[in-house]
Coordinates of C-alpha atoms and ligand atoms in Angstrom, one line a residue:
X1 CA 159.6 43.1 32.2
X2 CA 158.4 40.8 29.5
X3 CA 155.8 41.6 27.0
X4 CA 154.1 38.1 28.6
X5 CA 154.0 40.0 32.2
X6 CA 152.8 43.3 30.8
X7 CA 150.0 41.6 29.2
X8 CA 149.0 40.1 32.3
X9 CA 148.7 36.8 33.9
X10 CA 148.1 34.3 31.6
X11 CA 144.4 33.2 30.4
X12 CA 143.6 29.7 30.2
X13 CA 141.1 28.0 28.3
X14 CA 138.3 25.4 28.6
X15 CA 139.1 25.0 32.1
X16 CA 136.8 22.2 34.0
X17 CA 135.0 23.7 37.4
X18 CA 134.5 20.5 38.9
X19 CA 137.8 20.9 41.7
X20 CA 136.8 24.3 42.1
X21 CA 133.9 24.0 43.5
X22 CA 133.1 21.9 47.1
X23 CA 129.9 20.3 45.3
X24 CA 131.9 18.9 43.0
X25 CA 129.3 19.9 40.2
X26 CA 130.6 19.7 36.4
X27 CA 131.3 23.0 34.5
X28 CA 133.4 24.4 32.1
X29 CA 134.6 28.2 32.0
X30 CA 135.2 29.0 28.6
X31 CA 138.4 31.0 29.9
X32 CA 140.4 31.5 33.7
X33 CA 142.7 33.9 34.9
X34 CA 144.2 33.7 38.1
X35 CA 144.7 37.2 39.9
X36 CA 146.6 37.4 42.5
X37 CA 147.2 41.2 43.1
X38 CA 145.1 44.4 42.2
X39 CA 147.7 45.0 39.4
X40 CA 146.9 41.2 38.1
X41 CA 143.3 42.5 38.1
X42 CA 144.2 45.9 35.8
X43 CA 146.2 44.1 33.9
X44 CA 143.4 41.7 32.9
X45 CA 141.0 44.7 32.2
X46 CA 143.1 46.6 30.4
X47 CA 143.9 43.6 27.8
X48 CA 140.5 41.7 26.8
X49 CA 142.8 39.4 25.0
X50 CA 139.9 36.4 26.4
X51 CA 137.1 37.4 24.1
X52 CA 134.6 36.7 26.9
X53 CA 131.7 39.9 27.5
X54 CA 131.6 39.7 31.0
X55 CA 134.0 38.4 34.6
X56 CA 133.1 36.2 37.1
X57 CA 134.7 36.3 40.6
X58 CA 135.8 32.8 41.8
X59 CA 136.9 32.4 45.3
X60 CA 136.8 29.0 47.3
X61 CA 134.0 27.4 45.0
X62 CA 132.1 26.5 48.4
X63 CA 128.9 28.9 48.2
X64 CA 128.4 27.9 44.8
X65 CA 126.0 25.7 42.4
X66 CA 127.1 25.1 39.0
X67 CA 124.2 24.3 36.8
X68 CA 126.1 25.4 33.1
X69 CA 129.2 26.2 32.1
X70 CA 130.4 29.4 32.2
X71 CA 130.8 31.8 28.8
X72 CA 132.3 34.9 31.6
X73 CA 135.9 35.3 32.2
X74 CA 136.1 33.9 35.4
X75 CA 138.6 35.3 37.5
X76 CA 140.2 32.8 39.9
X77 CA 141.3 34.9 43.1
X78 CA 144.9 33.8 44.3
X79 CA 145.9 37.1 46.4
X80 CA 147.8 35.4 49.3
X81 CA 149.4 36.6 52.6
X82 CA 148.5 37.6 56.5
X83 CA 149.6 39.7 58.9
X84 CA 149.0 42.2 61.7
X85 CA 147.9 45.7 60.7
X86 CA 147.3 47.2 63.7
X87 CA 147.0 46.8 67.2
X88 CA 145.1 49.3 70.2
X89 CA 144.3 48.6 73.4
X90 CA 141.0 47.3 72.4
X91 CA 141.6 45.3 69.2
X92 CA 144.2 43.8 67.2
X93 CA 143.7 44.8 63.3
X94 CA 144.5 41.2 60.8
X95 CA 144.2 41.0 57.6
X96 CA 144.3 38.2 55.0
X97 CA 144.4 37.8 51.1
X98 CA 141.1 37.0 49.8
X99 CA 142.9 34.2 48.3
X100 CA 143.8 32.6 51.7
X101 CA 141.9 29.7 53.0
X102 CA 139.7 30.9 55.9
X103 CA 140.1 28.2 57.9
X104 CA 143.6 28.2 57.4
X105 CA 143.7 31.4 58.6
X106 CA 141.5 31.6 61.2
X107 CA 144.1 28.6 62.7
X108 CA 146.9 31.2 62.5
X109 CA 145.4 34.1 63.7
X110 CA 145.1 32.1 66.9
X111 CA 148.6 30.5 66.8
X112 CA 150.1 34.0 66.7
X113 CA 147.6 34.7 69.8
X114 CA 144.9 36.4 68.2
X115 CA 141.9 35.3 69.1
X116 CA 138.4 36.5 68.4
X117 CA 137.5 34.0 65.0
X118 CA 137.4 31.0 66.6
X119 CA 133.6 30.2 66.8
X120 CA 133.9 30.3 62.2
X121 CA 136.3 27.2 62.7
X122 CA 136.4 24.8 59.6
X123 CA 133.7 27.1 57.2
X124 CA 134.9 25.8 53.9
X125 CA 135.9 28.6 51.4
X126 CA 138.5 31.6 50.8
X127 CA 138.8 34.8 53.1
X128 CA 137.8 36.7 50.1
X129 CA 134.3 34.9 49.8
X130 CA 133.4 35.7 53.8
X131 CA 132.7 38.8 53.7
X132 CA 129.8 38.5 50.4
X133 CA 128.1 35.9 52.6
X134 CA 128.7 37.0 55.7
X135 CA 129.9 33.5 57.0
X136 CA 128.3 32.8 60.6
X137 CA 128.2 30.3 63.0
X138 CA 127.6 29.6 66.7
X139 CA 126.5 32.6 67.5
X140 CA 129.5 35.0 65.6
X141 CA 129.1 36.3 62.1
X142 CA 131.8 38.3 60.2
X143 CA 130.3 41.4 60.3
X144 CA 130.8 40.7 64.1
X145 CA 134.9 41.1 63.8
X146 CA 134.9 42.9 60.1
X147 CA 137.0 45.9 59.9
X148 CA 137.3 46.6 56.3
X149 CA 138.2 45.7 52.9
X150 CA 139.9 46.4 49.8
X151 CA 138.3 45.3 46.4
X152 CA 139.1 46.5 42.9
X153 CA 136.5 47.9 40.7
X154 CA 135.6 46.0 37.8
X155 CA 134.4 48.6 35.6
X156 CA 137.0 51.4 36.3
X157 CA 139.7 49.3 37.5
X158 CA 140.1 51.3 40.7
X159 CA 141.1 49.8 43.9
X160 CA 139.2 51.0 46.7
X161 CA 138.3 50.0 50.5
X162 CA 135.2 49.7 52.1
X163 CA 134.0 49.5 55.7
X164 CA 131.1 47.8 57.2
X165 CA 128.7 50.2 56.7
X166 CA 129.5 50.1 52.7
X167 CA 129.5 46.4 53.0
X168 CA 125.8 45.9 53.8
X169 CA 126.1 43.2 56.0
X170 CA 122.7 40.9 56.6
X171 CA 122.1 37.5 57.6
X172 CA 124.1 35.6 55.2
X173 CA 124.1 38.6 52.8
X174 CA 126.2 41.7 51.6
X175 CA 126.4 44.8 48.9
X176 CA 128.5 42.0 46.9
X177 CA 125.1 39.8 46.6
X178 CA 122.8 42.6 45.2
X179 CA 124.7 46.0 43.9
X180 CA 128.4 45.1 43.4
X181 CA 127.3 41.4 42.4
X182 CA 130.1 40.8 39.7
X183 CA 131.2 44.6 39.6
X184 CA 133.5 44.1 42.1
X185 CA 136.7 41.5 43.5
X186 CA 137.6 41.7 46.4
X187 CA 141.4 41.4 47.4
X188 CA 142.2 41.6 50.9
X189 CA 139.9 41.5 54.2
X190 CA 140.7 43.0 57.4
X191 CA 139.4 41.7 60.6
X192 CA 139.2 43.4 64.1
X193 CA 139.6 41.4 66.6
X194 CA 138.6 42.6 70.0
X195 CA 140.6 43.0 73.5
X196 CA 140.7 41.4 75.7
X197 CA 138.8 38.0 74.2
X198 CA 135.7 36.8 75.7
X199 CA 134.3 33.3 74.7
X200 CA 131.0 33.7 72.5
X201 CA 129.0 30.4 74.2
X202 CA 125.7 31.2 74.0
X203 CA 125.1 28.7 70.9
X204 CA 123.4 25.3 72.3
X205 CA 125.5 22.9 70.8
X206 CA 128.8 25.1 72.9
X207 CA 126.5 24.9 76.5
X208 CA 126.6 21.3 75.8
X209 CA 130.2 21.5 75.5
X210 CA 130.8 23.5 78.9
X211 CA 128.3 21.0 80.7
X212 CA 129.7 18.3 78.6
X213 CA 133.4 18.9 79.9
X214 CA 133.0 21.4 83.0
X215 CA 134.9 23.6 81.4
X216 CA 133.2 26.8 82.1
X217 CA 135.8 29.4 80.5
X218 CA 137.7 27.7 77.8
X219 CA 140.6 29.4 76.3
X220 CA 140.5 30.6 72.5
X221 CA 142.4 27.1 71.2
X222 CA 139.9 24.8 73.5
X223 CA 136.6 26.9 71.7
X224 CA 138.5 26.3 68.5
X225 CA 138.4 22.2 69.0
X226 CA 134.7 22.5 70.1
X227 CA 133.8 24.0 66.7
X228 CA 135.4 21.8 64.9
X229 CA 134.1 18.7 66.4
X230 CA 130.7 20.1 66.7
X231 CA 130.8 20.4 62.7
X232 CA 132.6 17.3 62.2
X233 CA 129.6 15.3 63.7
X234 CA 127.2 17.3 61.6
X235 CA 128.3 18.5 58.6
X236 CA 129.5 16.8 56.0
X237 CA 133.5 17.4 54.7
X238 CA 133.3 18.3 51.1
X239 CA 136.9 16.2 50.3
X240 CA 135.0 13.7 51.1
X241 CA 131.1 13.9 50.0
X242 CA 131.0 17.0 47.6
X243 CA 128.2 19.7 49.4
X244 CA 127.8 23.9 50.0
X245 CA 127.1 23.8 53.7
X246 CA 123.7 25.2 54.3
X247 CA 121.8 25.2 51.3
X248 CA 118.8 27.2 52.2
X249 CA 118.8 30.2 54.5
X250 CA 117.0 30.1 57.5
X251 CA 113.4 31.9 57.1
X252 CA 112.3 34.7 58.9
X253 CA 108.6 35.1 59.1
X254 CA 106.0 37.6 60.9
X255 CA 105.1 37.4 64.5
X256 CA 101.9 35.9 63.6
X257 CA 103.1 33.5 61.4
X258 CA 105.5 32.3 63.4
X259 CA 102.3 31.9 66.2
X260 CA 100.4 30.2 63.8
X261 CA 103.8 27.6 62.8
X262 CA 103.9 26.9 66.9
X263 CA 100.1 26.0 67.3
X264 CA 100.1 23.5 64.5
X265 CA 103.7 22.2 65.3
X266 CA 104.7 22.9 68.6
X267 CA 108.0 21.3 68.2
X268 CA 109.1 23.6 65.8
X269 CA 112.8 25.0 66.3
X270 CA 112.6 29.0 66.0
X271 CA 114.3 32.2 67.6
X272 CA 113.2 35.2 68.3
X273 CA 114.4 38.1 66.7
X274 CA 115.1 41.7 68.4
X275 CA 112.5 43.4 66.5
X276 CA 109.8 40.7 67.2
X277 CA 110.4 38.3 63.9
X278 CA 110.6 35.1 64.2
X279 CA 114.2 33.2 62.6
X280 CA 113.0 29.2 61.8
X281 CA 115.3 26.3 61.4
X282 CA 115.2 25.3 57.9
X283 CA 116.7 22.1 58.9
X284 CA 114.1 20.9 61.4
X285 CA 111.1 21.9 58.2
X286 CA 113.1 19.9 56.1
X287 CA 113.6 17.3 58.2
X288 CA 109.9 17.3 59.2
X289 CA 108.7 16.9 55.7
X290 CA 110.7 13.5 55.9
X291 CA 113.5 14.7 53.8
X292 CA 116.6 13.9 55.5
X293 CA 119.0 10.9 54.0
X294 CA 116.2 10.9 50.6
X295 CA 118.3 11.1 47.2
X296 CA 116.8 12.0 44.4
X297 CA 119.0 11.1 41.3
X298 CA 122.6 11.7 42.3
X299 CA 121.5 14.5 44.5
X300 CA 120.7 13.8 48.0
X301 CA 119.8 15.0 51.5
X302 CA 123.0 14.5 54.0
X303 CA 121.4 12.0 56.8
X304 CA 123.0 14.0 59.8
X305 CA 121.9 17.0 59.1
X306 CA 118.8 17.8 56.5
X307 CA 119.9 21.4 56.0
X308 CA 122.7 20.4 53.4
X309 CA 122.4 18.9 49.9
X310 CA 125.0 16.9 49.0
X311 CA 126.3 14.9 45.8
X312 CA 126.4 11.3 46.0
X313 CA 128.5 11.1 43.2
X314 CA 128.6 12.6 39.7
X315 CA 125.8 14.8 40.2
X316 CA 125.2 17.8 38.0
X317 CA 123.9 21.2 38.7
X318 CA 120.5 20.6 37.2
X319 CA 119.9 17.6 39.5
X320 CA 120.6 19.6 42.7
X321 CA 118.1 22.3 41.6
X322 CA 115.9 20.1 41.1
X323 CA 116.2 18.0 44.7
X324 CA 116.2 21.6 45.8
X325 CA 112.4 22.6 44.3
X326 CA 111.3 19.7 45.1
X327 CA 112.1 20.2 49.0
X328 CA 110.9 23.9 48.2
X329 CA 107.6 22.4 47.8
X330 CA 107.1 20.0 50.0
X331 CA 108.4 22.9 52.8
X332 CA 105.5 25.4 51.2
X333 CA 103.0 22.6 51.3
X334 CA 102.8 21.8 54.5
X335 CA 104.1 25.5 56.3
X336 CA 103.7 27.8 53.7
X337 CA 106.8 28.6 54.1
X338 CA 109.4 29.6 50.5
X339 CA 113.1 28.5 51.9
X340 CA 115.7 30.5 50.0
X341 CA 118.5 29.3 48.4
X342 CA 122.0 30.3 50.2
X343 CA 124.6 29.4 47.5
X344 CA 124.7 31.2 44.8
X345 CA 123.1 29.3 41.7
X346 CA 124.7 29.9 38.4
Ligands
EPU1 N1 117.5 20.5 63.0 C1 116.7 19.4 62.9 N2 116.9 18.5 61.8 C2 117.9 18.7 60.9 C3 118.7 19.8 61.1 C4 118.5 20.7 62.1 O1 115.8 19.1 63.6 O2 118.0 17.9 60.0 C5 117.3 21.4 64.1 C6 118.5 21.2 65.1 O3 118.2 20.2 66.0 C7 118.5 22.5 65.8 C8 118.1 23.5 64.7 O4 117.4 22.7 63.7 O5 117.7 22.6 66.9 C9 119.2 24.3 64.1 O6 120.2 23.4 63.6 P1 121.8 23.7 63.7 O7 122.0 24.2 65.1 O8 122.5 22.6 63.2 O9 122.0 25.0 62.8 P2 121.3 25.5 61.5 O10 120.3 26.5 61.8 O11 120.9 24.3 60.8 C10 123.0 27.4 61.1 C11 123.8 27.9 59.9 C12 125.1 27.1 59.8 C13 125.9 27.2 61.0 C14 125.0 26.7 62.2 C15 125.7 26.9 63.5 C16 122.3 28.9 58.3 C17 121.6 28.7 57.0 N3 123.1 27.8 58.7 O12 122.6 26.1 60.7 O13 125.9 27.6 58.7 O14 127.1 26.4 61.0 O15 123.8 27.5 62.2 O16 125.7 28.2 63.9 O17 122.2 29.9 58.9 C18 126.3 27.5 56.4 O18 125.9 28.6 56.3 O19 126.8 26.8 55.4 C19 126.3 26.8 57.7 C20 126.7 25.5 57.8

């Protein structure tokens, strides 16, 4: 071995942000490694060779607003490869390197016939970042079809693996937001995917789909195009018009405020929640303040859907933020309502 491989993977320096991250926002790290095994990860502990005091995890750069550049050692997750772990009667066991592109992968999990992750078609971002947010969409999230993970301890170095339960799964939320938030990186993520497959349809947009088509049972590969269209029409492609995907979360408020919300604006779009709590769609707030297709700056409101931010085009971090508060307030002035960020702001 080479002293160069003992030492670990190399460390780069002054490396620009801005293709790293789906908003397209600019940022510098003041160093980058890219890991792409636990050992990579030791390695990079045991020689500080960067000079930076503390690590931050980088995975697809699509949950993510840059407003500064970043003095941290940021530690570019590459772990690649899939394949099948395990297989029972009533689930087949996959798991992916947190360096693989989700979508990517959730296309081969159903190639190799594997179903079960079609409904989080086309969510931009790395396996490795699904699990801290816990990506969801029509009406599947990936706490849903989560197994377990393995993630190596920034601190001690140790690799260890962690189940649901450790995971702290919430709407869009983990242990990896709040207690392990940069203490941890996460390497590889297993899924369990359950047999035998039954469509999830119950999200509108899909019913549309079924009455749409008259396909009432659509096989895995058929639910898979209907995602992707559905977010095609609505959500804007980051190659092409740099955004996070849902910028704020959507609110959950008290049975009587939600009451309250419905007898001033009956129109309002809201869910109820198994223990009596009302979910509200951000988007239609937003969008009822007046908000959707405004820019303000280079930062703007994406016209199909008003839940997104997007960057018309050399947009920094500051000017996002900024678009952000300033929806923030507008939502608060006339519901009372405080809409919380989803990315994570740095
Ligand atoms: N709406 C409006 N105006 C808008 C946007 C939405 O009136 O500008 C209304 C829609 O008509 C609909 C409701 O609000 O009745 C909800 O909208 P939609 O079904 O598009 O979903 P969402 O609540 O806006 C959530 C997730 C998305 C996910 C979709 C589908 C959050 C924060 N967002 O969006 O996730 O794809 O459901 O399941 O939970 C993401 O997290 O980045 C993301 C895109």
């Amino acid at each position: 071995m080479s002293p160069d491989a003992d030492a670990g993977p190399a460390i780069e320096q002054r490396v620009p942000l801005r293709e790293l991250n789906s908003f397209g926002l600019p940022a510098v790290a003041r160093a980058l490694v890219r890991v792409r095994s636990d050992a990579d990860v030791r390695r990079v502990l045991e020689h500080p060779r960067h000079g930076c005091a503390g690590k931050f995890v980088l995975g697809g750069g699509s949950n993510i607003v840059f407003t500064r550049d970043v003095d941290a050692l940021v530690l570019k997750v590459e772990v690649a490869g899939r394949r099948l772990v395990g297989e029972t009667p009533d689930a087949w066991i996959v798991e992916a390197g947190a360096g693989e592109n989700w979508h990517g992968f959730v296309d081969w999990t159903l190639a190799q016939g594997w179903p079960g992750l079609e409904n989080l078609a086309l969510i931009p971002g790395s396996v490795g970042a699904a699990p801290v947010q816990n990506i969801g969409a029509y009406g599947v999230e990936l706490a849903d079809r989560f197994d377990s993970l393995d993630a190596v301890d920034l601190v001690t170095g140790r690799s260890v693996t962690l189940d649901a339960r450790a995971c702290r799964f919430g709407y869009r939320d983990s242990v990896f937001k709040h207690a392990l938030s940069g203490k941890s990186l996460i390497t590889r993520v297993r899924l369990r995917l359950p047999r035998p497959w039954r469509p999830v349809l119950g999200y509108l947009d899909l019913e549309r789909k079924v009455a749409e088509t008259g396909i009432e049972s659509p096989d895995p590969r058929t639910l898979f195009d209907w995602v992707c269209s559905i977010r095609r029409a609505k959500l804007p492609d980051p190659a092409l018009l740099g955004n996070a995907g849902s910028f704020f979360k959507n609110p959950v408020v008290s049975p009587e405020q939600c009451r309250d919300i419905i007898g001033r604006d009956p129109e309002v779009v809201h869910y109820l929640l198994p223990d009596g709590r009302c979910k509200l769609a951000a988007g239609w707030l937003i969008d009822a303040c007046g908000w959707k297709g405004k820019t303000v700056g280079r930062a703007g409101v994406y016209e199909k859907q008003a839940l997104v931010l997007v960057n018309r085009g050399g947009a920094s971090g500051a000017e996002v933020l900024t678009l952000a508060r300033a929806i923030q307030e507008s939502v608060y002035g006339r519901f009372g309502i405080r809409l919380e960020p989803e990315p994570v702001v740095v």
